[in-house]
PDB file of C-alpha atoms in Angstrom:
ATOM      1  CA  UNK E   1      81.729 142.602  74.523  1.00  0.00           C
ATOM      2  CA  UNK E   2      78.315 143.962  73.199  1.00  0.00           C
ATOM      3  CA  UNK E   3      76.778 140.856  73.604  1.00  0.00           C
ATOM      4  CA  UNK E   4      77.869 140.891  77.071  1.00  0.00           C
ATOM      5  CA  UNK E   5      76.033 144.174  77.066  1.00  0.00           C
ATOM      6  CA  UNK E   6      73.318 143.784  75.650  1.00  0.00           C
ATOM      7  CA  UNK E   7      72.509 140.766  78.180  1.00  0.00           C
ATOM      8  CA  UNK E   8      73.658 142.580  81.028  1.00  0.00           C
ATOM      9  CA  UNK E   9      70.610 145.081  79.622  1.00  0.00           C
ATOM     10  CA  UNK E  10      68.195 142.764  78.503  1.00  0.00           C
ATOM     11  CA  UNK E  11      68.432 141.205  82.271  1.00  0.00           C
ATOM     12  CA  UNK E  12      67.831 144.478  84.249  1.00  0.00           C
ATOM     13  CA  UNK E  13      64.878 145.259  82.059  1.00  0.00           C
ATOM     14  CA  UNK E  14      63.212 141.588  82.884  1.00  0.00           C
ATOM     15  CA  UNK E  15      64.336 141.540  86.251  1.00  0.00           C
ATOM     16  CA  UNK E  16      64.281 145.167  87.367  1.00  0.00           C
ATOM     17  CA  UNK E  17      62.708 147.734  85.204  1.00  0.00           C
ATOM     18  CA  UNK E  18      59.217 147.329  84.021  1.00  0.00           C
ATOM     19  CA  UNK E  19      56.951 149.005  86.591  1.00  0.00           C
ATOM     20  CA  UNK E  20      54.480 146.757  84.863  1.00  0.00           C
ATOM     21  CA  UNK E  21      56.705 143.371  84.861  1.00  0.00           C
ATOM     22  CA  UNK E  22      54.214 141.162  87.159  1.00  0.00           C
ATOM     23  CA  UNK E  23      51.562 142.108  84.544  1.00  0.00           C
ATOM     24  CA  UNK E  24      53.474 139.291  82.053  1.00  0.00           C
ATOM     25  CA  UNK E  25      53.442 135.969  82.639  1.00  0.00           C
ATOM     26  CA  UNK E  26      55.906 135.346  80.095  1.00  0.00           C
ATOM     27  CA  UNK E  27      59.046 137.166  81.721  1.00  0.00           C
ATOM     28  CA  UNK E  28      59.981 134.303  84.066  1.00  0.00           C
ATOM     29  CA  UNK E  29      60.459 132.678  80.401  1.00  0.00           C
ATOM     30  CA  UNK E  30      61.693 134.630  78.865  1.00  0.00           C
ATOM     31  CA  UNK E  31      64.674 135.194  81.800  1.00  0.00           C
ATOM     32  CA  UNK E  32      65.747 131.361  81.266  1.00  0.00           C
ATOM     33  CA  UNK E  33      65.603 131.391  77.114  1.00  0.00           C
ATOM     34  CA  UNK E  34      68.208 134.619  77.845  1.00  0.00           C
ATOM     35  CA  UNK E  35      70.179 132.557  80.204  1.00  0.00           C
ATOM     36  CA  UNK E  36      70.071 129.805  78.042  1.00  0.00           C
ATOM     37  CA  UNK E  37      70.926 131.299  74.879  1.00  0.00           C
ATOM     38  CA  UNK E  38      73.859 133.308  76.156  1.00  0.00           C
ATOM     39  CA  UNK E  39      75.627 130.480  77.930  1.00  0.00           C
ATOM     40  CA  UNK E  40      75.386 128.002  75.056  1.00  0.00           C
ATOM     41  CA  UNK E  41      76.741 131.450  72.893  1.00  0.00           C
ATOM     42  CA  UNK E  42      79.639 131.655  75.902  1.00  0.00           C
ATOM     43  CA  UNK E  43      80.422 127.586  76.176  1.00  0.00           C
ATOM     44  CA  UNK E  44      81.049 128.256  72.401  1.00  0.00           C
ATOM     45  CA  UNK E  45      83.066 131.221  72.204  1.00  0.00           C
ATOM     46  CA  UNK E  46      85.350 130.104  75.146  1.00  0.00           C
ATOM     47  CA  UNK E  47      85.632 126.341  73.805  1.00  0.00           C
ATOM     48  CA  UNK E  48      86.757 127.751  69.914  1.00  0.00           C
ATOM     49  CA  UNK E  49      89.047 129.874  72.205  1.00  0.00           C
ATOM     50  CA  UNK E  50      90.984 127.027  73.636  1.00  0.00           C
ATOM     51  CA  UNK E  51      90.493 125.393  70.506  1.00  0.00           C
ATOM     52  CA  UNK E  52      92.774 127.772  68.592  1.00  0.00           C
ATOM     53  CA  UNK E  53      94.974 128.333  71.315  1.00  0.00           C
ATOM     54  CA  UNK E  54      96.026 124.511  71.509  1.00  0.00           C
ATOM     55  CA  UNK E  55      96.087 124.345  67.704  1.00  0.00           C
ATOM     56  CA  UNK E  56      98.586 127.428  66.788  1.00  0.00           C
ATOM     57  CA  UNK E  57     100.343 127.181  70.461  1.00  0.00           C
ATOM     58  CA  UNK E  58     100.094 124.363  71.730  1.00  0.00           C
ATOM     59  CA  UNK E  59     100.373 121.955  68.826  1.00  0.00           C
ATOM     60  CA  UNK E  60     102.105 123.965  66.180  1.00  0.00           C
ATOM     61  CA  UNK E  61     104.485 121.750  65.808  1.00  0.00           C
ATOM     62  CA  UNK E  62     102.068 119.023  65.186  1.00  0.00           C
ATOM     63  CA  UNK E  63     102.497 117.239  62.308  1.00  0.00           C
ATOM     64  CA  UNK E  64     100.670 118.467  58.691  1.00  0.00           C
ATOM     65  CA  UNK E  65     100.379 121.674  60.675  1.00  0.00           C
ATOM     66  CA  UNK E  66      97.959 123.503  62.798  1.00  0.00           C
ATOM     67  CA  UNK E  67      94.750 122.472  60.143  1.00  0.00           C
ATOM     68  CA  UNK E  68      95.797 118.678  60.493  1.00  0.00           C
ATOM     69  CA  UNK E  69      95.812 119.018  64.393  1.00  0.00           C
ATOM     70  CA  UNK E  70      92.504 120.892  64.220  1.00  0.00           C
ATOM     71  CA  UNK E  71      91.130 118.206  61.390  1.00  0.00           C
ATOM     72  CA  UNK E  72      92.147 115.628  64.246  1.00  0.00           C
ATOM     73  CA  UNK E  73      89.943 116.867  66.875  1.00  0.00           C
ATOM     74  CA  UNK E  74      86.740 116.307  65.662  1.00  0.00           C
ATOM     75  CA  UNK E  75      85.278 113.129  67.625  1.00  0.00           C
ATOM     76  CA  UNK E  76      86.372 114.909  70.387  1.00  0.00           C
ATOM     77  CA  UNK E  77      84.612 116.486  73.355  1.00  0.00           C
ATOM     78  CA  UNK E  78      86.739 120.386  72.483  1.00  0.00           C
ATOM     79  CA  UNK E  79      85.210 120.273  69.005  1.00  0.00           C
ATOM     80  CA  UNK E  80      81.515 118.499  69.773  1.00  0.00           C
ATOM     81  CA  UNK E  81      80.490 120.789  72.510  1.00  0.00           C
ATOM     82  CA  UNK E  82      80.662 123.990  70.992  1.00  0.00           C
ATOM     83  CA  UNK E  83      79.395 122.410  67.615  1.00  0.00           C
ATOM     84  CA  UNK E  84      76.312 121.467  69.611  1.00  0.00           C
ATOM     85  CA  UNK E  85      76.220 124.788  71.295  1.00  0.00           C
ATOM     86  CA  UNK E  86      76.034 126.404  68.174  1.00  0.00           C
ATOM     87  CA  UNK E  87      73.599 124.505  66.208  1.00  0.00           C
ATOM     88  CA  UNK E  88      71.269 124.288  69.771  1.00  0.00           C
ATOM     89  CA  UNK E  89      72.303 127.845  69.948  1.00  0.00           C
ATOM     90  CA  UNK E  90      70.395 128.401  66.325  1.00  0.00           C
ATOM     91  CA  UNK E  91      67.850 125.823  67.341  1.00  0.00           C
ATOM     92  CA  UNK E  92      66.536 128.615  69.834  1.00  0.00           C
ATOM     93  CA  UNK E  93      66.875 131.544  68.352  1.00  0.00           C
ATOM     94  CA  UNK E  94      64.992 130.394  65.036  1.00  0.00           C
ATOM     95  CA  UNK E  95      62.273 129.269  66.833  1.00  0.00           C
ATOM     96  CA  UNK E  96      62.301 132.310  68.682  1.00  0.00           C
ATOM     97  CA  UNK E  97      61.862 134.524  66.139  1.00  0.00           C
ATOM     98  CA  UNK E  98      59.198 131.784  64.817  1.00  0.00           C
ATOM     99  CA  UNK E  99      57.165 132.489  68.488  1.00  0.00           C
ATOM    100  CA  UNK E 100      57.491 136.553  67.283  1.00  0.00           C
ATOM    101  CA  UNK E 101      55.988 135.623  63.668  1.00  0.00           C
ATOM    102  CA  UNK E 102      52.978 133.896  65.490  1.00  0.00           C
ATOM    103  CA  UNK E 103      52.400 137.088  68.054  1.00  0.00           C
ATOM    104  CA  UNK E 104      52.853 139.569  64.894  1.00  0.00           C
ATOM    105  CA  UNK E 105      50.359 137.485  62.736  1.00  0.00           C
ATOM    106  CA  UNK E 106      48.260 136.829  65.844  1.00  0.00           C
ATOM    107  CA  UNK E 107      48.308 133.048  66.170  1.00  0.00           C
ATOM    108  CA  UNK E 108      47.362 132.288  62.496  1.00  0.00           C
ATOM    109  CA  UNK E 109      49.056 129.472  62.222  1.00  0.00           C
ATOM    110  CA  UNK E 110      48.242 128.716  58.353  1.00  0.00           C
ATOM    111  CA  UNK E 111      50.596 131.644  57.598  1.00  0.00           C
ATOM    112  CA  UNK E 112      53.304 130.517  59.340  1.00  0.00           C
ATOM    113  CA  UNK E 113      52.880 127.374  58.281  1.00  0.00           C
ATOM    114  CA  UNK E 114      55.886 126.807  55.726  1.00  0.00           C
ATOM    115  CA  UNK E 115      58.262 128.227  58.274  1.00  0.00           C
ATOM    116  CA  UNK E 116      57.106 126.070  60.889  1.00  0.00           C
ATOM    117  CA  UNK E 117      58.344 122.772  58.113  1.00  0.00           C
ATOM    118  CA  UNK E 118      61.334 125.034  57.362  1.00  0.00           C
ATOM    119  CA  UNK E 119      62.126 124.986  61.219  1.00  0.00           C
ATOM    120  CA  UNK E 120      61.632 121.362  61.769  1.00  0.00           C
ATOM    121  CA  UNK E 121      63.257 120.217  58.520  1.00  0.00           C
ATOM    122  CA  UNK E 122      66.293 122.603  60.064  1.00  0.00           C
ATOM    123  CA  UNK E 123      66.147 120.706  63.571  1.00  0.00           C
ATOM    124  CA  UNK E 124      66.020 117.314  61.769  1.00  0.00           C
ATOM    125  CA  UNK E 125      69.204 118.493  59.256  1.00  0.00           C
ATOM    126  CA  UNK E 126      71.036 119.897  62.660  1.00  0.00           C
ATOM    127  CA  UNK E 127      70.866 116.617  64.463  1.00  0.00           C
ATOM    128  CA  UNK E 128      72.359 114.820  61.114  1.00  0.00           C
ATOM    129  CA  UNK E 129      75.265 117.302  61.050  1.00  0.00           C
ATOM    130  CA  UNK E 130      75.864 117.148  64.643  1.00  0.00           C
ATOM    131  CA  UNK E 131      76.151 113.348  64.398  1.00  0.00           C
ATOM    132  CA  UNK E 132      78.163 113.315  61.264  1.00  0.00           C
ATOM    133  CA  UNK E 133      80.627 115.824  62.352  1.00  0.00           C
ATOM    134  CA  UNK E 134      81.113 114.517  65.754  1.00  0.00           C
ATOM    135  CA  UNK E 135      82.427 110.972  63.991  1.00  0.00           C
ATOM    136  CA  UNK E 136      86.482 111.207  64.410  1.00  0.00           C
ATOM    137  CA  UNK E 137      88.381 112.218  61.616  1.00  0.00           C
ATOM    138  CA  UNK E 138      85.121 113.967  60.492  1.00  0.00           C
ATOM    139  CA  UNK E 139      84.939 117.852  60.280  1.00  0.00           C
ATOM    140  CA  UNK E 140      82.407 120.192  58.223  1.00  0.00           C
ATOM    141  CA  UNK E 141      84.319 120.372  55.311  1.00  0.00           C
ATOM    142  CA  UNK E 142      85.074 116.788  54.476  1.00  0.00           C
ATOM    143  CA  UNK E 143      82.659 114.705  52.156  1.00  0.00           C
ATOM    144  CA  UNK E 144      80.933 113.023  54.818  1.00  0.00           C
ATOM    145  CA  UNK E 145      79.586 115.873  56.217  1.00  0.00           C
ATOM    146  CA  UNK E 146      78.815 118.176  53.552  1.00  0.00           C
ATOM    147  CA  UNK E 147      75.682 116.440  52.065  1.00  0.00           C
ATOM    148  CA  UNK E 148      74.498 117.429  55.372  1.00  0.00           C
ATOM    149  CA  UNK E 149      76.689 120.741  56.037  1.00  0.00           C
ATOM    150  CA  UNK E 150      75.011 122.356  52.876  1.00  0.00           C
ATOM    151  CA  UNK E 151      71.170 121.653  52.963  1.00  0.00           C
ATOM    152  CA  UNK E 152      71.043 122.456  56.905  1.00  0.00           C
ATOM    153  CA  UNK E 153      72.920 126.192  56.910  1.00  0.00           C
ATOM    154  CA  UNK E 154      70.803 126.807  53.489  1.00  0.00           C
ATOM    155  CA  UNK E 155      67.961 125.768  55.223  1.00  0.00           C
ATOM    156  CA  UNK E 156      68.195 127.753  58.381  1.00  0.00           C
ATOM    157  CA  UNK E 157      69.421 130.977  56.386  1.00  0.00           C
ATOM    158  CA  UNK E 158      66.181 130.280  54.040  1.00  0.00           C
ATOM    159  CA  UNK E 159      64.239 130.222  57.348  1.00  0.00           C
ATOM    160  CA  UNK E 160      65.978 133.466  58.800  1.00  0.00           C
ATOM    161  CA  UNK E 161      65.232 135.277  55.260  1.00  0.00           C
ATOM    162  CA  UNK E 162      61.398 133.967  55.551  1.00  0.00           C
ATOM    163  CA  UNK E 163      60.658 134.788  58.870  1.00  0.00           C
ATOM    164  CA  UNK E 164      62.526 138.399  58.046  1.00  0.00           C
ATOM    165  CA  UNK E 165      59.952 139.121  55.432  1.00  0.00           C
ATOM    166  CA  UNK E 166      57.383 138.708  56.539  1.00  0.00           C
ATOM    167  CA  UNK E 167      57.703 139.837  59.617  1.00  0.00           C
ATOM    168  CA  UNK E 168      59.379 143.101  58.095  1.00  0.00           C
ATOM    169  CA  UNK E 169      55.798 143.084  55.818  1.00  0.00           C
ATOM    170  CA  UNK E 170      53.729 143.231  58.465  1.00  0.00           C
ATOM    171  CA  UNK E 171      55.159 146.062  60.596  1.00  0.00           C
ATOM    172  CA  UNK E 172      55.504 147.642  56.929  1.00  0.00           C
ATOM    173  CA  UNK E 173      51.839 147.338  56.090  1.00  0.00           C
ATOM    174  CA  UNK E 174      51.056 148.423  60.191  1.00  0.00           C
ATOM    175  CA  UNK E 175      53.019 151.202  59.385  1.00  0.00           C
ATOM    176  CA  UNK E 176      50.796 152.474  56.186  1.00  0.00           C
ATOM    177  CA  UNK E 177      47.847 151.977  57.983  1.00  0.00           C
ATOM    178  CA  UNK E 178      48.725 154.380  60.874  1.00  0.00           C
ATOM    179  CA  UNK E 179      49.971 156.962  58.280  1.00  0.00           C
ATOM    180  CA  UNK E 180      46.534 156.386  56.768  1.00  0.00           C
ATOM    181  CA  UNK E 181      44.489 157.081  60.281  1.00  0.00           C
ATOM    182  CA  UNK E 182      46.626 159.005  62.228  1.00  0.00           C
ATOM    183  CA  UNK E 183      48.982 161.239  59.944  1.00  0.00           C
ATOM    184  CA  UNK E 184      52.736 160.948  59.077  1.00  0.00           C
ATOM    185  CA  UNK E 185      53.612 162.329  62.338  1.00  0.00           C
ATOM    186  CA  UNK E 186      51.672 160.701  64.899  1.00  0.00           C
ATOM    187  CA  UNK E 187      52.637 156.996  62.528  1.00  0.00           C
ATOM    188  CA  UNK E 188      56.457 157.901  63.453  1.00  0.00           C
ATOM    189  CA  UNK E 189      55.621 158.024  67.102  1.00  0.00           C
ATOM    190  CA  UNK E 190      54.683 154.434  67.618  1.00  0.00           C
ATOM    191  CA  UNK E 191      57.299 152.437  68.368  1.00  0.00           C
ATOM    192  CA  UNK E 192      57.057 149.747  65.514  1.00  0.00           C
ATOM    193  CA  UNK E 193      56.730 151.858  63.286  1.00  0.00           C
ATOM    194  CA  UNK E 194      60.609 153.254  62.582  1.00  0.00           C
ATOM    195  CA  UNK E 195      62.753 151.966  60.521  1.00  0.00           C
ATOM    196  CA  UNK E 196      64.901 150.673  63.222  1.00  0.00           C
ATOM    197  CA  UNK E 197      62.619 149.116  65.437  1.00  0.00           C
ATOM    198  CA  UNK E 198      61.712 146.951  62.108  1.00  0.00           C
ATOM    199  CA  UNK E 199      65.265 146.306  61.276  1.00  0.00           C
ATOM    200  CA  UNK E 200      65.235 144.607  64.922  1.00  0.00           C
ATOM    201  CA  UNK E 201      62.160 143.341  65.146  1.00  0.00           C
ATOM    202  CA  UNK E 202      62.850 141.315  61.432  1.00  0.00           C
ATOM    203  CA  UNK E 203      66.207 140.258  63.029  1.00  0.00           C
ATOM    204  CA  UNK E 204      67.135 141.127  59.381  1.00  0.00           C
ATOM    205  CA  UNK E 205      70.928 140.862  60.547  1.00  0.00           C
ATOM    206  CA  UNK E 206      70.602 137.534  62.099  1.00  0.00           C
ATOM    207  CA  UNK E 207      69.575 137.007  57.890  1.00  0.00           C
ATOM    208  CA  UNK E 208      72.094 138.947  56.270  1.00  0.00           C
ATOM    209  CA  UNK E 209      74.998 137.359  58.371  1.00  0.00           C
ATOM    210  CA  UNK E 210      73.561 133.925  57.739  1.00  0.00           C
ATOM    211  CA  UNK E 211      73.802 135.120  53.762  1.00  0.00           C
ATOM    212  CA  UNK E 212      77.229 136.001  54.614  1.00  0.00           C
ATOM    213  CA  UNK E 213      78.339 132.781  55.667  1.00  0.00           C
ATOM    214  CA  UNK E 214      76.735 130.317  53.710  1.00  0.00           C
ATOM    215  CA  UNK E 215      77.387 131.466  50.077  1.00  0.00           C
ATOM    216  CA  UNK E 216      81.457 130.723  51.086  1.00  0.00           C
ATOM    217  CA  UNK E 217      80.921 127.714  52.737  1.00  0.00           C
ATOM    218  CA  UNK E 218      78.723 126.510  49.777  1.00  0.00           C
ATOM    219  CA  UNK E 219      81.794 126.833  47.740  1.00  0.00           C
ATOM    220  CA  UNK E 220      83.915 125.224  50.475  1.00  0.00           C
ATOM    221  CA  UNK E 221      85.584 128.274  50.401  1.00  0.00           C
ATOM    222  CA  UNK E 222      87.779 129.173  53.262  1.00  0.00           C
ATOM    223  CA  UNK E 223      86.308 132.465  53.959  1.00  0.00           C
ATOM    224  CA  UNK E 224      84.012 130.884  55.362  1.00  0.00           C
ATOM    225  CA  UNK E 225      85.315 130.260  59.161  1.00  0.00           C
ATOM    226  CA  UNK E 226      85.435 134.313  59.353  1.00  0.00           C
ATOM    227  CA  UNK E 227      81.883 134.329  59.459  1.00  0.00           C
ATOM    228  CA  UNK E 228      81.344 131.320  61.862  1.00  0.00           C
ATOM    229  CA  UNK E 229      81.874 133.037  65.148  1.00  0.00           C
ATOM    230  CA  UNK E 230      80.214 136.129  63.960  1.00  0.00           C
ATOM    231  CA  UNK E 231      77.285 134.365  63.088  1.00  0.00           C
ATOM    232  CA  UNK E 232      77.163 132.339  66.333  1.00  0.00           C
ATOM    233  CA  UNK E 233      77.381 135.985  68.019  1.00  0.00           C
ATOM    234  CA  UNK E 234      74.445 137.527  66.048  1.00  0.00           C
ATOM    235  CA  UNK E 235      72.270 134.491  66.506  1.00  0.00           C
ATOM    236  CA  UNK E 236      72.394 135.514  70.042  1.00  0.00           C
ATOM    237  CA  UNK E 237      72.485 139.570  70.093  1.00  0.00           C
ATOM    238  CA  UNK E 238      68.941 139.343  67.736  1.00  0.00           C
ATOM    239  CA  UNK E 239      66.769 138.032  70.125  1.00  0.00           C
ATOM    240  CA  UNK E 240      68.226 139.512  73.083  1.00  0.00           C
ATOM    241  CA  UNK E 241      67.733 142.627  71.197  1.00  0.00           C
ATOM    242  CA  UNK E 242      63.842 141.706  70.673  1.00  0.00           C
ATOM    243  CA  UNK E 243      63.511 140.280  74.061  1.00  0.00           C
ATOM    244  CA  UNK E 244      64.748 144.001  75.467  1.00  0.00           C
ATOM    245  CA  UNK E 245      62.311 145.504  73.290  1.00  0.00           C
ATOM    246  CA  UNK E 246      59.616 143.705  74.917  1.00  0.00           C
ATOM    247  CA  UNK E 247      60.748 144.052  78.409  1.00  0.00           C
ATOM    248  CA  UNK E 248      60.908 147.739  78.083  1.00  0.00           C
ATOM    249  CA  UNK E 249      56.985 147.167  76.668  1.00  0.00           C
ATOM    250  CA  UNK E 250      58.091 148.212  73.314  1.00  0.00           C
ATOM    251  CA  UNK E 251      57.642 144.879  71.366  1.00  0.00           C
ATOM    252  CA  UNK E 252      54.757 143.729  69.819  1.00  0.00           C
ATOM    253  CA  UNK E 253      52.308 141.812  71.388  1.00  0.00           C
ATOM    254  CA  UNK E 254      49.698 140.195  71.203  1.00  0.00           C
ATOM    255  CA  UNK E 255      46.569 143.001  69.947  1.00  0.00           C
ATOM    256  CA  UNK E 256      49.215 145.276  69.236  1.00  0.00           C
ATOM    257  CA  UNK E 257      47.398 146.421  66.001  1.00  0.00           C
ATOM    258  CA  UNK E 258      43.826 146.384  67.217  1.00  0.00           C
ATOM    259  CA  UNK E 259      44.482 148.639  70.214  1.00  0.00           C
ATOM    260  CA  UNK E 260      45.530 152.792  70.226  1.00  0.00           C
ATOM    261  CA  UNK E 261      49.115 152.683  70.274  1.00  0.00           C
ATOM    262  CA  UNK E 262      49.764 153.973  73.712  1.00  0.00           C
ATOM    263  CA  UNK E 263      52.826 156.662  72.562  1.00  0.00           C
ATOM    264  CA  UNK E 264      50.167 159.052  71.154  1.00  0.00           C
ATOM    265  CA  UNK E 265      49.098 162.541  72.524  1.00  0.00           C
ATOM    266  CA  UNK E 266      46.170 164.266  72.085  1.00  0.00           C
ATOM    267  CA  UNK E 267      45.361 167.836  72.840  1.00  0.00           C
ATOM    268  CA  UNK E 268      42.870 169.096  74.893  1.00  0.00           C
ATOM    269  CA  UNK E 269      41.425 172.105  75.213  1.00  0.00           C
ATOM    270  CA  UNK E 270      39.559 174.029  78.001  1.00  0.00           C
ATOM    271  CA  UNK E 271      36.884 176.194  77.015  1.00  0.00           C
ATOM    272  CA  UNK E 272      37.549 179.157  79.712  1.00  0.00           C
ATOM    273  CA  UNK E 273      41.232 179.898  79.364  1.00  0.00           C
ATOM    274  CA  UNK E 274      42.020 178.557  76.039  1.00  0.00           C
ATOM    275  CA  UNK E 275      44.803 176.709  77.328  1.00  0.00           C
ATOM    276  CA  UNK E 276      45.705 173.767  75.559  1.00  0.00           C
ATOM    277  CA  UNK E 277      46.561 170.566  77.795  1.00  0.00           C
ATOM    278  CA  UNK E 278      48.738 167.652  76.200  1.00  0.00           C
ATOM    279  CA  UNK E 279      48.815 164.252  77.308  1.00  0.00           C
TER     280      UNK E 279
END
């Protein structure tokens, strides 16, 4: 439901909103990467759906029980297409938030150099997963998959940490220099500067929920498919939740930190009345 939301928000602002949306160039793209990313988040969600509903009502009777059924789908087109959805699904919104860490370091690419590898070692590791675990009789827990299961998930939660740290460095060290110039209280009235605009401009929990599910899945631990369908929902609420940010003109872009923030007021005063005028 909140992801629902939060698209249904992220849209108007694109579409609708900005009195200064013509002035981007990038909206029109950044309208389809929304589209995009929330169906292949909805193909998934309603596919696992009708997944579970054919293994514990459909086919509970089947026999071994409703795992064995569910073991005996993969090959097929209900277990393949949302797999794919979700690992495309990831494919996008990592290198998403790898497009942010280029605008926030403006375009120097030798920083974001090792997260650019991590990304395409992650792309390279989600095609080999996607091909092993679409074999029949296959799944993401059996031994034919997990040389494969294990290195891509660390791999893209290794990426998601990265790209949160520095990223959450920057608008940190953005932050002490306004604090420097400007004063505490003028700092806390540019929008990257609060604590919460970081925590969504870091997508720190599109990082902490990939944490979350790879440490049980490393130990083939069953906790591990709680975590699955939360983490294909987060992996599409973080970047619609940067993507709003920007189309309400609230995101960093590109000069960001070599232009005035635009949120500050300044006082001015006319000499005859003594009046003081703030803008």
């Amino acid at each position: 439901g909140i992801v629902v939301c939060i698209f249904l928000q992220t849209m108007y602002h694109l579409i609708a909103d900005p009195p200064h949306r013509n002035e981007n160039r990038n909206i029109p793209l950044l309208i389809s990467f929304t589209i995009a990313l929330f169906a292949l988040g909805m193909v998934f969600i309603s596919m696992d759906l009708t997944s579970l509903r054919l293994a514990w009502v459909d086919h509970r009777d089947f026999p071994g029980g409703t795992v064995a059924y569910s073991f005996s789908q993969y090959g097929k087109p209900i277990t393949v297409i949302p797999n794919s959805c979700a690992v495309i699904g990831d494919w996008l919104a990592a290198g998403f938030l790898l497009y942010r860490c280029v605008i926030i370091f403006h375009m120097n690419f030798i920083i974001i150099a090792i997260p650019l590898l991590m990304y395409l070692g992650s792309i390279a590791m989600g095609v080999m997963i996607l091909f092993q675990s679409s074999r029949p009789n296959a799944n993401l827990w059996t031994k034919t998959t997990v040389n494969f299961g294990i290195p891509y998930y660390a791999l893209a939660a290794a990426l998601n940490v990265v790209i949160t740290i520095m990223i959450t460095t920057r608008l940190l060290l953005y932050r002490r220099s306004l604090r420097n110039t400007l004063g505490e209280a003028q700092a806390m009235s540019v929008p990257f500067a609060s604590i919460a605009s970081m925590l969504v401009e870091s997508s720190l929990l599109y990082a902490v929920t990939s944490i979350l599910f790879l440490v049980p899945y490393g130990l083939k631990s069953d906790v591990s498919n709680i975590f699955i369908p939360i983490l294909i929902e987060v992996q599409i609420l973080a970047p619609l939740l940067i993507i709003d940010r920007v189309a309400k003109r609230r995101g960093w872009e590109k000069g960001t930190a070599t232009r005035p923030p635009t949120s500050l007021k300044f006082q001015h005063t006319f000499p005859q009345s003594g009046m003081y005028d703030t803008e």
